[in-house]
mmCIF file with all atom_site columns, C-alpha atoms in Angstrom:
data_model
loop_
_atom_site.group_PDB
_atom_site.id
_atom_site.type_symbol
_atom_site.label_atom_id
_atom_site.label_alt_id
_atom_site.label_comp_id
_atom_site.label_asym_id
_atom_site.label_entity_id
_atom_site.label_seq_id
_atom_site.pdbx_PDB_ins_code
_atom_site.Cartn_x
_atom_site.Cartn_y
_atom_site.Cartn_z
_atom_site.occupancy
_atom_site.B_iso_or_equiv
_atom_site.pdbx_formal_charge
_atom_site.auth_seq_id
_atom_site.auth_comp_id
_atom_site.auth_asym_id
_atom_site.auth_atom_id
_atom_site.pdbx_PDB_model_num
ATOM 1   C CA . UNK A 1 1   ? 12.099  -65.085 -1.016  1.00 0.00 ? 1188 UNK A CA 1
ATOM 2   C CA . UNK A 1 2   ? 12.467  -62.924 2.043   1.00 0.00 ? 1189 UNK A CA 1
ATOM 3   C CA . UNK A 1 3   ? 14.577  -60.303 -0.053  1.00 0.00 ? 1190 UNK A CA 1
ATOM 4   C CA . UNK A 1 4   ? 11.920  -60.034 -2.447  1.00 0.00 ? 1191 UNK A CA 1
ATOM 5   C CA . UNK A 1 5   ? 8.867   -59.598 0.166   1.00 0.00 ? 1192 UNK A CA 1
ATOM 6   C CA . UNK A 1 6   ? 10.978  -56.961 1.965   1.00 0.00 ? 1193 UNK A CA 1
ATOM 7   C CA . UNK A 1 7   ? 11.858  -55.258 -1.505  1.00 0.00 ? 1194 UNK A CA 1
ATOM 8   C CA . UNK A 1 8   ? 8.026   -54.992 -2.147  1.00 0.00 ? 1195 UNK A CA 1
ATOM 9   C CA . UNK A 1 9   ? 7.382   -53.881 1.331   1.00 0.00 ? 1196 UNK A CA 1
ATOM 10  C CA . UNK A 1 10  ? 9.724   -50.932 0.837   1.00 0.00 ? 1197 UNK A CA 1
ATOM 11  C CA . UNK A 1 11  ? 8.130   -49.789 -2.015  1.00 0.00 ? 1198 UNK A CA 1
ATOM 12  C CA . UNK A 1 12  ? 6.073   -46.503 -1.322  1.00 0.00 ? 1199 UNK A CA 1
ATOM 13  C CA . UNK A 1 13  ? 2.919   -46.140 -3.794  1.00 0.00 ? 1200 UNK A CA 1
ATOM 14  C CA . UNK A 1 14  ? 2.840   -42.568 -3.557  1.00 0.00 ? 1201 UNK A CA 1
ATOM 15  C CA . UNK A 1 15  ? 6.480   -42.218 -4.103  1.00 0.00 ? 1202 UNK A CA 1
ATOM 16  C CA . UNK A 1 16  ? 5.982   -44.408 -7.335  1.00 0.00 ? 1203 UNK A CA 1
ATOM 17  C CA . UNK A 1 17  ? 2.923   -42.749 -8.513  1.00 0.00 ? 1204 UNK A CA 1
ATOM 18  C CA . UNK A 1 18  ? 4.732   -39.431 -8.139  1.00 0.00 ? 1205 UNK A CA 1
ATOM 19  C CA . UNK A 1 19  ? 7.926   -40.853 -10.183 1.00 0.00 ? 1206 UNK A CA 1
ATOM 20  C CA . UNK A 1 20  ? 5.736   -42.125 -12.901 1.00 0.00 ? 1207 UNK A CA 1
ATOM 21  C CA . UNK A 1 21  ? 3.647   -38.836 -13.114 1.00 0.00 ? 1208 UNK A CA 1
ATOM 22  C CA . UNK A 1 22  ? 7.166   -36.857 -13.237 1.00 0.00 ? 1209 UNK A CA 1
ATOM 23  C CA . UNK A 1 23  ? 8.244   -39.240 -16.354 1.00 0.00 ? 1210 UNK A CA 1
ATOM 24  C CA . UNK A 1 24  ? 4.892   -38.588 -18.108 1.00 0.00 ? 1211 UNK A CA 1
ATOM 25  C CA . UNK A 1 25  ? 5.491   -35.038 -17.589 1.00 0.00 ? 1212 UNK A CA 1
ATOM 26  C CA . UNK A 1 26  ? 8.103   -35.023 -20.121 1.00 0.00 ? 1213 UNK A CA 1
ATOM 27  C CA . UNK A 1 27  ? 5.256   -35.622 -22.600 1.00 0.00 ? 1214 UNK A CA 1
ATOM 28  C CA . UNK A 1 28  ? 3.905   -33.016 -25.115 1.00 0.00 ? 1215 UNK A CA 1
ATOM 29  C CA . UNK A 1 29  ? 0.255   -31.645 -24.947 1.00 0.00 ? 1216 UNK A CA 1
ATOM 30  C CA . UNK A 1 30  ? -0.688  -33.761 -28.187 1.00 0.00 ? 1217 UNK A CA 1
ATOM 31  C CA . UNK A 1 31  ? 0.716   -36.833 -26.574 1.00 0.00 ? 1218 UNK A CA 1
ATOM 32  C CA . UNK A 1 32  ? -0.471  -36.417 -22.992 1.00 0.00 ? 1219 UNK A CA 1
ATOM 33  C CA . UNK A 1 33  ? -4.127  -35.430 -24.014 1.00 0.00 ? 1220 UNK A CA 1
ATOM 34  C CA . UNK A 1 34  ? -4.574  -36.690 -27.603 1.00 0.00 ? 1221 UNK A CA 1
ATOM 35  C CA . UNK A 1 35  ? -6.948  -34.575 -29.678 1.00 0.00 ? 1222 UNK A CA 1
ATOM 36  C CA . UNK A 1 36  ? -6.673  -31.564 -27.590 1.00 0.00 ? 1223 UNK A CA 1
ATOM 37  C CA . UNK A 1 37  ? -4.214  -29.825 -29.766 1.00 0.00 ? 1224 UNK A CA 1
ATOM 38  C CA . UNK A 1 38  ? -6.786  -29.767 -32.356 1.00 0.00 ? 1225 UNK A CA 1
ATOM 39  C CA . UNK A 1 39  ? -9.237  -27.910 -30.126 1.00 0.00 ? 1226 UNK A CA 1
ATOM 40  C CA . UNK A 1 40  ? -6.730  -25.117 -29.554 1.00 0.00 ? 1227 UNK A CA 1
ATOM 41  C CA . UNK A 1 41  ? -6.458  -24.951 -33.339 1.00 0.00 ? 1228 UNK A CA 1
ATOM 42  C CA . UNK A 1 42  ? -10.307 -24.867 -33.657 1.00 0.00 ? 1229 UNK A CA 1
ATOM 43  C CA . UNK A 1 43  ? -10.539 -22.135 -30.802 1.00 0.00 ? 1230 UNK A CA 1
ATOM 44  C CA . UNK A 1 44  ? -7.926  -20.264 -32.670 1.00 0.00 ? 1231 UNK A CA 1
ATOM 45  C CA . UNK A 1 45  ? -9.589  -20.274 -36.247 1.00 0.00 ? 1232 UNK A CA 1
ATOM 46  C CA . UNK A 1 46  ? -13.111 -19.417 -34.554 1.00 0.00 ? 1233 UNK A CA 1
ATOM 47  C CA . UNK A 1 47  ? -11.553 -16.354 -32.827 1.00 0.00 ? 1234 UNK A CA 1
ATOM 48  C CA . UNK A 1 48  ? -9.689  -15.397 -35.928 1.00 0.00 ? 1235 UNK A CA 1
ATOM 49  C CA . UNK A 1 49  ? -12.702 -15.393 -38.443 1.00 0.00 ? 1236 UNK A CA 1
ATOM 50  C CA . UNK A 1 50  ? -15.041 -13.603 -35.733 1.00 0.00 ? 1237 UNK A CA 1
ATOM 51  C CA . UNK A 1 51  ? -12.508 -10.761 -35.778 1.00 0.00 ? 1238 UNK A CA 1
ATOM 52  C CA . UNK A 1 52  ? -12.567 -10.721 -39.727 1.00 0.00 ? 1239 UNK A CA 1
ATOM 53  C CA . UNK A 1 53  ? -16.397 -10.358 -39.510 1.00 0.00 ? 1240 UNK A CA 1
ATOM 54  C CA . UNK A 1 54  ? -16.135 -7.762  -36.975 1.00 0.00 ? 1241 UNK A CA 1
ATOM 55  C CA . UNK A 1 55  ? -13.898 -5.823  -38.930 1.00 0.00 ? 1242 UNK A CA 1
ATOM 56  C CA . UNK A 1 56  ? -16.232 -6.172  -41.801 1.00 0.00 ? 1243 UNK A CA 1
ATOM 57  C CA . UNK A 1 57  ? -18.642 -3.943  -39.721 1.00 0.00 ? 1244 UNK A CA 1
ATOM 58  C CA . UNK A 1 58  ? -16.029 -1.461  -38.091 1.00 0.00 ? 1245 UNK A CA 1
ATOM 59  C CA . UNK A 1 59  ? -16.499 1.378   -40.633 1.00 0.00 ? 1246 UNK A CA 1
ATOM 60  C CA . UNK A 1 60  ? -20.208 1.102   -40.277 1.00 0.00 ? 1247 UNK A CA 1
ATOM 61  C CA . UNK A 1 61  ? -20.306 2.472   -36.915 1.00 0.00 ? 1248 UNK A CA 1
ATOM 62  C CA . UNK A 1 62  ? -22.303 5.764   -37.302 1.00 0.00 ? 1249 UNK A CA 1
ATOM 63  C CA . UNK A 1 63  ? -24.599 3.864   -39.897 1.00 0.00 ? 1250 UNK A CA 1
ATOM 64  C CA . UNK A 1 64  ? -25.365 1.040   -37.579 1.00 0.00 ? 1251 UNK A CA 1
ATOM 65  C CA . UNK A 1 65  ? -25.691 3.296   -34.288 1.00 0.00 ? 1252 UNK A CA 1
ATOM 66  C CA . UNK A 1 66  ? -23.890 2.555   -30.712 1.00 0.00 ? 1253 UNK A CA 1
ATOM 67  C CA . UNK A 1 67  ? -26.551 -0.001  -29.403 1.00 0.00 ? 1254 UNK A CA 1
ATOM 68  C CA . UNK A 1 68  ? -26.075 -2.014  -32.814 1.00 0.00 ? 1255 UNK A CA 1
ATOM 69  C CA . UNK A 1 69  ? -22.316 -1.813  -32.707 1.00 0.00 ? 1256 UNK A CA 1
ATOM 70  C CA . UNK A 1 70  ? -22.317 -2.741  -28.784 1.00 0.00 ? 1257 UNK A CA 1
ATOM 71  C CA . UNK A 1 71  ? -24.201 -5.606  -29.855 1.00 0.00 ? 1258 UNK A CA 1
ATOM 72  C CA . UNK A 1 72  ? -21.605 -6.441  -32.419 1.00 0.00 ? 1259 UNK A CA 1
ATOM 73  C CA . UNK A 1 73  ? -18.725 -5.976  -29.621 1.00 0.00 ? 1260 UNK A CA 1
ATOM 74  C CA . UNK A 1 74  ? -20.872 -8.299  -27.120 1.00 0.00 ? 1261 UNK A CA 1
ATOM 75  C CA . UNK A 1 75  ? -21.046 -10.852 -29.642 1.00 0.00 ? 1262 UNK A CA 1
ATOM 76  C CA . UNK A 1 76  ? -17.529 -11.046 -30.466 1.00 0.00 ? 1263 UNK A CA 1
ATOM 77  C CA . UNK A 1 77  ? -16.722 -11.067 -26.472 1.00 0.00 ? 1264 UNK A CA 1
ATOM 78  C CA . UNK A 1 78  ? -19.175 -14.098 -26.260 1.00 0.00 ? 1265 UNK A CA 1
ATOM 79  C CA . UNK A 1 79  ? -17.445 -15.864 -29.020 1.00 0.00 ? 1266 UNK A CA 1
ATOM 80  C CA . UNK A 1 80  ? -14.091 -15.187 -27.884 1.00 0.00 ? 1267 UNK A CA 1
ATOM 81  C CA . UNK A 1 81  ? -14.832 -16.555 -24.070 1.00 0.00 ? 1268 UNK A CA 1
ATOM 82  C CA . UNK A 1 82  ? -17.420 -19.215 -25.293 1.00 0.00 ? 1269 UNK A CA 1
ATOM 83  C CA . UNK A 1 83  ? -14.769 -20.786 -27.229 1.00 0.00 ? 1270 UNK A CA 1
ATOM 84  C CA . UNK A 1 84  ? -12.311 -20.767 -24.558 1.00 0.00 ? 1271 UNK A CA 1
ATOM 85  C CA . UNK A 1 85  ? -14.982 -22.374 -22.627 1.00 0.00 ? 1272 UNK A CA 1
ATOM 86  C CA . UNK A 1 86  ? -15.645 -25.188 -25.189 1.00 0.00 ? 1273 UNK A CA 1
ATOM 87  C CA . UNK A 1 87  ? -11.995 -25.732 -24.977 1.00 0.00 ? 1274 UNK A CA 1
ATOM 88  C CA . UNK A 1 88  ? -11.566 -26.075 -21.447 1.00 0.00 ? 1275 UNK A CA 1
ATOM 89  C CA . UNK A 1 89  ? -15.018 -28.198 -21.214 1.00 0.00 ? 1276 UNK A CA 1
ATOM 90  C CA . UNK A 1 90  ? -13.432 -30.869 -23.678 1.00 0.00 ? 1277 UNK A CA 1
ATOM 91  C CA . UNK A 1 91  ? -10.483 -31.350 -21.149 1.00 0.00 ? 1278 UNK A CA 1
ATOM 92  C CA . UNK A 1 92  ? -11.906 -34.361 -18.963 1.00 0.00 ? 1279 UNK A CA 1
ATOM 93  C CA . UNK A 1 93  ? -11.597 -33.560 -15.115 1.00 0.00 ? 1280 UNK A CA 1
ATOM 94  C CA . UNK A 1 94  ? -10.798 -37.048 -14.816 1.00 0.00 ? 1281 UNK A CA 1
ATOM 95  C CA . UNK A 1 95  ? -7.613  -36.608 -16.674 1.00 0.00 ? 1282 UNK A CA 1
ATOM 96  C CA . UNK A 1 96  ? -6.556  -33.560 -14.440 1.00 0.00 ? 1283 UNK A CA 1
ATOM 97  C CA . UNK A 1 97  ? -3.979  -33.888 -12.182 1.00 0.00 ? 1284 UNK A CA 1
ATOM 98  C CA . UNK A 1 98  ? -4.963  -33.514 -8.237  1.00 0.00 ? 1285 UNK A CA 1
ATOM 99  C CA . UNK A 1 99  ? -4.986  -30.022 -7.398  1.00 0.00 ? 1286 UNK A CA 1
ATOM 100 C CA . UNK A 1 100 ? -5.071  -28.672 -10.672 1.00 0.00 ? 1287 UNK A CA 1
ATOM 101 C CA . UNK A 1 101 ? -7.218  -25.595 -11.477 1.00 0.00 ? 1288 UNK A CA 1
ATOM 102 C CA . UNK A 1 102 ? -10.471 -25.942 -13.512 1.00 0.00 ? 1289 UNK A CA 1
ATOM 103 C CA . UNK A 1 103 ? -10.406 -24.478 -16.911 1.00 0.00 ? 1290 UNK A CA 1
ATOM 104 C CA . UNK A 1 104 ? -13.947 -23.436 -16.441 1.00 0.00 ? 1291 UNK A CA 1
ATOM 105 C CA . UNK A 1 105 ? -13.179 -21.224 -13.595 1.00 0.00 ? 1292 UNK A CA 1
ATOM 106 C CA . UNK A 1 106 ? -10.354 -19.604 -15.373 1.00 0.00 ? 1293 UNK A CA 1
ATOM 107 C CA . UNK A 1 107 ? -11.936 -18.879 -18.451 1.00 0.00 ? 1294 UNK A CA 1
ATOM 108 C CA . UNK A 1 108 ? -15.229 -17.924 -16.529 1.00 0.00 ? 1295 UNK A CA 1
ATOM 109 C CA . UNK A 1 109 ? -13.275 -15.571 -14.646 1.00 0.00 ? 1296 UNK A CA 1
ATOM 110 C CA . UNK A 1 110 ? -11.562 -14.006 -17.624 1.00 0.00 ? 1297 UNK A CA 1
ATOM 111 C CA . UNK A 1 111 ? -15.116 -13.257 -19.075 1.00 0.00 ? 1298 UNK A CA 1
ATOM 112 C CA . UNK A 1 112 ? -16.442 -11.822 -16.141 1.00 0.00 ? 1299 UNK A CA 1
ATOM 113 C CA . UNK A 1 113 ? -13.115 -9.632  -16.172 1.00 0.00 ? 1300 UNK A CA 1
ATOM 114 C CA . UNK A 1 114 ? -14.076 -8.236  -19.680 1.00 0.00 ? 1301 UNK A CA 1
ATOM 115 C CA . UNK A 1 115 ? -17.752 -7.483  -18.615 1.00 0.00 ? 1302 UNK A CA 1
ATOM 116 C CA . UNK A 1 116 ? -16.207 -5.628  -15.453 1.00 0.00 ? 1303 UNK A CA 1
ATOM 117 C CA . UNK A 1 117 ? -13.568 -3.720  -17.114 1.00 0.00 ? 1304 UNK A CA 1
ATOM 118 C CA . UNK A 1 118 ? -16.130 -2.601  -19.845 1.00 0.00 ? 1305 UNK A CA 1
ATOM 119 C CA . UNK A 1 119 ? -18.189 -1.339  -17.048 1.00 0.00 ? 1306 UNK A CA 1
ATOM 120 C CA . UNK A 1 120 ? -15.407 0.398   -15.404 1.00 0.00 ? 1307 UNK A CA 1
ATOM 121 C CA . UNK A 1 121 ? -14.882 2.898   -18.313 1.00 0.00 ? 1308 UNK A CA 1
ATOM 122 C CA . UNK A 1 122 ? -18.379 3.729   -17.256 1.00 0.00 ? 1309 UNK A CA 1
ATOM 123 C CA . UNK A 1 123 ? -19.682 7.596   -18.810 1.00 0.00 ? 1310 UNK A CA 1
ATOM 124 C CA . UNK A 1 124 ? -16.062 8.277   -19.773 1.00 0.00 ? 1311 UNK A CA 1
ATOM 125 C CA . UNK A 1 125 ? -16.282 5.591   -22.902 1.00 0.00 ? 1312 UNK A CA 1
ATOM 126 C CA . UNK A 1 126 ? -19.178 7.809   -23.999 1.00 0.00 ? 1313 UNK A CA 1
ATOM 127 C CA . UNK A 1 127 ? -17.577 10.984  -24.097 1.00 0.00 ? 1314 UNK A CA 1
ATOM 128 C CA . UNK A 1 128 ? -14.948 9.776   -26.759 1.00 0.00 ? 1315 UNK A CA 1
ATOM 129 C CA . UNK A 1 129 ? -15.621 9.469   -30.565 1.00 0.00 ? 1316 UNK A CA 1
ATOM 130 C CA . UNK A 1 130 ? -17.139 6.250   -32.061 1.00 0.00 ? 1317 UNK A CA 1
ATOM 131 C CA . UNK A 1 131 ? -13.737 4.984   -33.409 1.00 0.00 ? 1318 UNK A CA 1
ATOM 132 C CA . UNK A 1 132 ? -11.843 5.249   -30.388 1.00 0.00 ? 1319 UNK A CA 1
ATOM 133 C CA . UNK A 1 133 ? -14.406 4.142   -28.221 1.00 0.00 ? 1320 UNK A CA 1
ATOM 134 C CA . UNK A 1 134 ? -14.699 0.816   -30.317 1.00 0.00 ? 1321 UNK A CA 1
ATOM 135 C CA . UNK A 1 135 ? -10.970 0.551   -30.134 1.00 0.00 ? 1322 UNK A CA 1
ATOM 136 C CA . UNK A 1 136 ? -11.222 0.642   -26.441 1.00 0.00 ? 1323 UNK A CA 1
ATOM 137 C CA . UNK A 1 137 ? -13.815 -2.287  -26.277 1.00 0.00 ? 1324 UNK A CA 1
ATOM 138 C CA . UNK A 1 138 ? -11.773 -4.409  -28.762 1.00 0.00 ? 1325 UNK A CA 1
ATOM 139 C CA . UNK A 1 139 ? -8.720  -3.595  -27.385 1.00 0.00 ? 1326 UNK A CA 1
ATOM 140 C CA . UNK A 1 140 ? -10.122 -4.923  -24.152 1.00 0.00 ? 1327 UNK A CA 1
ATOM 141 C CA . UNK A 1 141 ? -11.211 -8.298  -25.585 1.00 0.00 ? 1328 UNK A CA 1
ATOM 142 C CA . UNK A 1 142 ? -7.976  -8.889  -27.507 1.00 0.00 ? 1329 UNK A CA 1
ATOM 143 C CA . UNK A 1 143 ? -5.964  -8.089  -24.397 1.00 0.00 ? 1330 UNK A CA 1
ATOM 144 C CA . UNK A 1 144 ? -7.968  -10.674 -22.205 1.00 0.00 ? 1331 UNK A CA 1
ATOM 145 C CA . UNK A 1 145 ? -7.613  -13.301 -25.265 1.00 0.00 ? 1332 UNK A CA 1
ATOM 146 C CA . UNK A 1 146 ? -3.756  -12.572 -24.556 1.00 0.00 ? 1333 UNK A CA 1
ATOM 147 C CA . UNK A 1 147 ? -3.821  -12.849 -20.793 1.00 0.00 ? 1334 UNK A CA 1
ATOM 148 C CA . UNK A 1 148 ? -5.920  -16.219 -21.173 1.00 0.00 ? 1335 UNK A CA 1
ATOM 149 C CA . UNK A 1 149 ? -3.091  -17.652 -23.395 1.00 0.00 ? 1336 UNK A CA 1
ATOM 150 C CA . UNK A 1 150 ? -0.449  -16.704 -20.759 1.00 0.00 ? 1337 UNK A CA 1
ATOM 151 C CA . UNK A 1 151 ? -2.432  -18.216 -18.179 1.00 0.00 ? 1338 UNK A CA 1
ATOM 152 C CA . UNK A 1 152 ? -3.020  -21.209 -20.072 1.00 0.00 ? 1339 UNK A CA 1
ATOM 153 C CA . UNK A 1 153 ? 0.651   -21.720 -20.386 1.00 0.00 ? 1340 UNK A CA 1
ATOM 154 C CA . UNK A 1 154 ? 0.934   -21.290 -16.618 1.00 0.00 ? 1341 UNK A CA 1
ATOM 155 C CA . UNK A 1 155 ? -1.752  -23.734 -15.628 1.00 0.00 ? 1342 UNK A CA 1
ATOM 156 C CA . UNK A 1 156 ? -0.238  -26.410 -18.012 1.00 0.00 ? 1343 UNK A CA 1
ATOM 157 C CA . UNK A 1 157 ? 2.720   -26.810 -15.778 1.00 0.00 ? 1344 UNK A CA 1
ATOM 158 C CA . UNK A 1 158 ? 0.301   -28.384 -13.055 1.00 0.00 ? 1345 UNK A CA 1
ATOM 159 C CA . UNK A 1 159 ? -1.079  -30.579 -16.103 1.00 0.00 ? 1346 UNK A CA 1
ATOM 160 C CA . UNK A 1 160 ? 2.607   -31.622 -16.400 1.00 0.00 ? 1347 UNK A CA 1
ATOM 161 C CA . UNK A 1 161 ? 2.830   -30.507 -20.153 1.00 0.00 ? 1348 UNK A CA 1
ATOM 162 C CA . UNK A 1 162 ? 6.456   -30.063 -20.941 1.00 0.00 ? 1349 UNK A CA 1
ATOM 163 C CA . UNK A 1 163 ? 7.983   -26.744 -21.418 1.00 0.00 ? 1350 UNK A CA 1
ATOM 164 C CA . UNK A 1 164 ? 8.363   -26.892 -25.254 1.00 0.00 ? 1351 UNK A CA 1
ATOM 165 C CA . UNK A 1 165 ? 4.706   -26.891 -25.526 1.00 0.00 ? 1352 UNK A CA 1
ATOM 166 C CA . UNK A 1 166 ? 3.998   -24.302 -23.078 1.00 0.00 ? 1353 UNK A CA 1
ATOM 167 C CA . UNK A 1 167 ? 6.046   -21.931 -24.745 1.00 0.00 ? 1354 UNK A CA 1
ATOM 168 C CA . UNK A 1 168 ? 3.525   -21.859 -27.505 1.00 0.00 ? 1355 UNK A CA 1
ATOM 169 C CA . UNK A 1 169 ? 0.925   -19.810 -25.232 1.00 0.00 ? 1356 UNK A CA 1
ATOM 170 C CA . UNK A 1 170 ? 3.681   -17.781 -23.715 1.00 0.00 ? 1357 UNK A CA 1
ATOM 171 C CA . UNK A 1 171 ? 4.782   -16.616 -26.857 1.00 0.00 ? 1358 UNK A CA 1
ATOM 172 C CA . UNK A 1 172 ? 0.992   -16.378 -28.377 1.00 0.00 ? 1359 UNK A CA 1
ATOM 173 C CA . UNK A 1 173 ? -0.177  -14.340 -25.060 1.00 0.00 ? 1360 UNK A CA 1
ATOM 174 C CA . UNK A 1 174 ? 3.048   -12.083 -25.252 1.00 0.00 ? 1361 UNK A CA 1
ATOM 175 C CA . UNK A 1 175 ? 2.352   -11.135 -29.148 1.00 0.00 ? 1362 UNK A CA 1
ATOM 176 C CA . UNK A 1 176 ? -1.337  -10.580 -28.591 1.00 0.00 ? 1363 UNK A CA 1
ATOM 177 C CA . UNK A 1 177 ? -0.947  -8.308  -25.656 1.00 0.00 ? 1364 UNK A CA 1
ATOM 178 C CA . UNK A 1 178 ? 1.455   -6.058  -27.569 1.00 0.00 ? 1365 UNK A CA 1
ATOM 179 C CA . UNK A 1 179 ? -0.929  -6.188  -30.468 1.00 0.00 ? 1366 UNK A CA 1
ATOM 180 C CA . UNK A 1 180 ? -3.826  -4.851  -28.122 1.00 0.00 ? 1367 UNK A CA 1
ATOM 181 C CA . UNK A 1 181 ? -1.451  -2.054  -26.661 1.00 0.00 ? 1368 UNK A CA 1
ATOM 182 C CA . UNK A 1 182 ? -0.732  -0.877  -30.148 1.00 0.00 ? 1369 UNK A CA 1
ATOM 183 C CA . UNK A 1 183 ? -3.999  -1.043  -31.451 1.00 0.00 ? 1370 UNK A CA 1
ATOM 184 C CA . UNK A 1 184 ? -4.832  2.459   -30.805 1.00 0.00 ? 1371 UNK A CA 1
ATOM 185 C CA . UNK A 1 185 ? -1.508  3.811   -31.197 1.00 0.00 ? 1372 UNK A CA 1
ATOM 186 C CA . UNK A 1 186 ? -0.611  2.945   -34.733 1.00 0.00 ? 1373 UNK A CA 1
ATOM 187 C CA . UNK A 1 187 ? -2.698  4.723   -37.305 1.00 0.00 ? 1374 UNK A CA 1
ATOM 188 C CA . UNK A 1 188 ? -3.210  1.942   -39.765 1.00 0.00 ? 1375 UNK A CA 1
ATOM 189 C CA . UNK A 1 189 ? -4.406  -0.403  -36.828 1.00 0.00 ? 1376 UNK A CA 1
ATOM 190 C CA . UNK A 1 190 ? -6.779  2.226   -35.513 1.00 0.00 ? 1377 UNK A CA 1
ATOM 191 C CA . UNK A 1 191 ? -8.698  1.299   -39.003 1.00 0.00 ? 1378 UNK A CA 1
ATOM 192 C CA . UNK A 1 192 ? -7.946  -2.209  -39.666 1.00 0.00 ? 1379 UNK A CA 1
ATOM 193 C CA . UNK A 1 193 ? -6.594  -3.676  -36.547 1.00 0.00 ? 1380 UNK A CA 1
ATOM 194 C CA . UNK A 1 194 ? -9.193  -5.895  -35.773 1.00 0.00 ? 1381 UNK A CA 1
ATOM 195 C CA . UNK A 1 195 ? -9.184  -7.777  -39.283 1.00 0.00 ? 1382 UNK A CA 1
ATOM 196 C CA . UNK A 1 196 ? -5.503  -7.833  -38.890 1.00 0.00 ? 1383 UNK A CA 1
ATOM 197 C CA . UNK A 1 197 ? -5.563  -9.558  -35.412 1.00 0.00 ? 1384 UNK A CA 1
ATOM 198 C CA . UNK A 1 198 ? -8.064  -12.040 -36.999 1.00 0.00 ? 1385 UNK A CA 1
ATOM 199 C CA . UNK A 1 199 ? -5.629  -12.934 -39.757 1.00 0.00 ? 1386 UNK A CA 1
ATOM 200 C CA . UNK A 1 200 ? -2.615  -13.062 -37.454 1.00 0.00 ? 1387 UNK A CA 1
ATOM 201 C CA . UNK A 1 201 ? -4.188  -14.945 -34.949 1.00 0.00 ? 1388 UNK A CA 1
ATOM 202 C CA . UNK A 1 202 ? -5.713  -17.610 -37.632 1.00 0.00 ? 1389 UNK A CA 1
ATOM 203 C CA . UNK A 1 203 ? -2.118  -17.910 -38.663 1.00 0.00 ? 1390 UNK A CA 1
ATOM 204 C CA . UNK A 1 204 ? -0.634  -18.282 -35.046 1.00 0.00 ? 1391 UNK A CA 1
ATOM 205 C CA . UNK A 1 205 ? -3.286  -21.103 -34.501 1.00 0.00 ? 1392 UNK A CA 1
ATOM 206 C CA . UNK A 1 206 ? -2.310  -23.195 -37.741 1.00 0.00 ? 1393 UNK A CA 1
ATOM 207 C CA . UNK A 1 207 ? 1.370   -22.884 -36.783 1.00 0.00 ? 1394 UNK A CA 1
ATOM 208 C CA . UNK A 1 208 ? 0.989   -23.601 -33.197 1.00 0.00 ? 1395 UNK A CA 1
ATOM 209 C CA . UNK A 1 209 ? -1.131  -26.614 -33.925 1.00 0.00 ? 1396 UNK A CA 1
ATOM 210 C CA . UNK A 1 210 ? 1.750   -27.744 -36.396 1.00 0.00 ? 1397 UNK A CA 1
ATOM 211 C CA . UNK A 1 211 ? 4.321   -27.254 -33.650 1.00 0.00 ? 1398 UNK A CA 1
ATOM 212 C CA . UNK A 1 212 ? 2.375   -28.804 -30.834 1.00 0.00 ? 1399 UNK A CA 1
ATOM 213 C CA . UNK A 1 213 ? 1.614   -32.133 -33.036 1.00 0.00 ? 1400 UNK A CA 1
ATOM 214 C CA . UNK A 1 214 ? 5.291   -32.018 -34.016 1.00 0.00 ? 1401 UNK A CA 1
ATOM 215 C CA . UNK A 1 215 ? 7.192   -34.965 -32.340 1.00 0.00 ? 1402 UNK A CA 1
#
């Protein structure tokens, strides 16, 4: 009886909790946070469809006028950021490990970055042709989506999601950033790049969902 009592008294609750967290850290995103992988699928499809809708108006810049097209660009930005915000809001704070950063703060900061980066262009943006100006704005939004994916993969470390699942976000962020940098430099992408991005991002979202939910 004494030996049992001594063993129980020697157990450090905090160390035991840490060990349990480490064991749980080997779990995938779908297992650790049931239903969350589906949210990323939904987010990917929404952003992809929004990009396709934007592409439908891409050749109407001169017809719509600058003000109308800025409104379209702004709507695309809002959809992209709001979708990521929705995903982050569905991750209950009670499930977040101690010290884990807030998803709302992260994606809110990314949204603020898009607005600030657009403002930095100032009058210079007004001095370039309409197509190039549109590519500048949409390229910034697409690049921000890529940055968001990379940041998500990095933050998931603190949520103790296994490396295999985090690679989905690293790979996604890498190709999205590469696509954003190629958008104004590849001739065909200058005209249909936003729509191509929408298709590729939707395909990526579906593939990522299948990968994340696979045992």
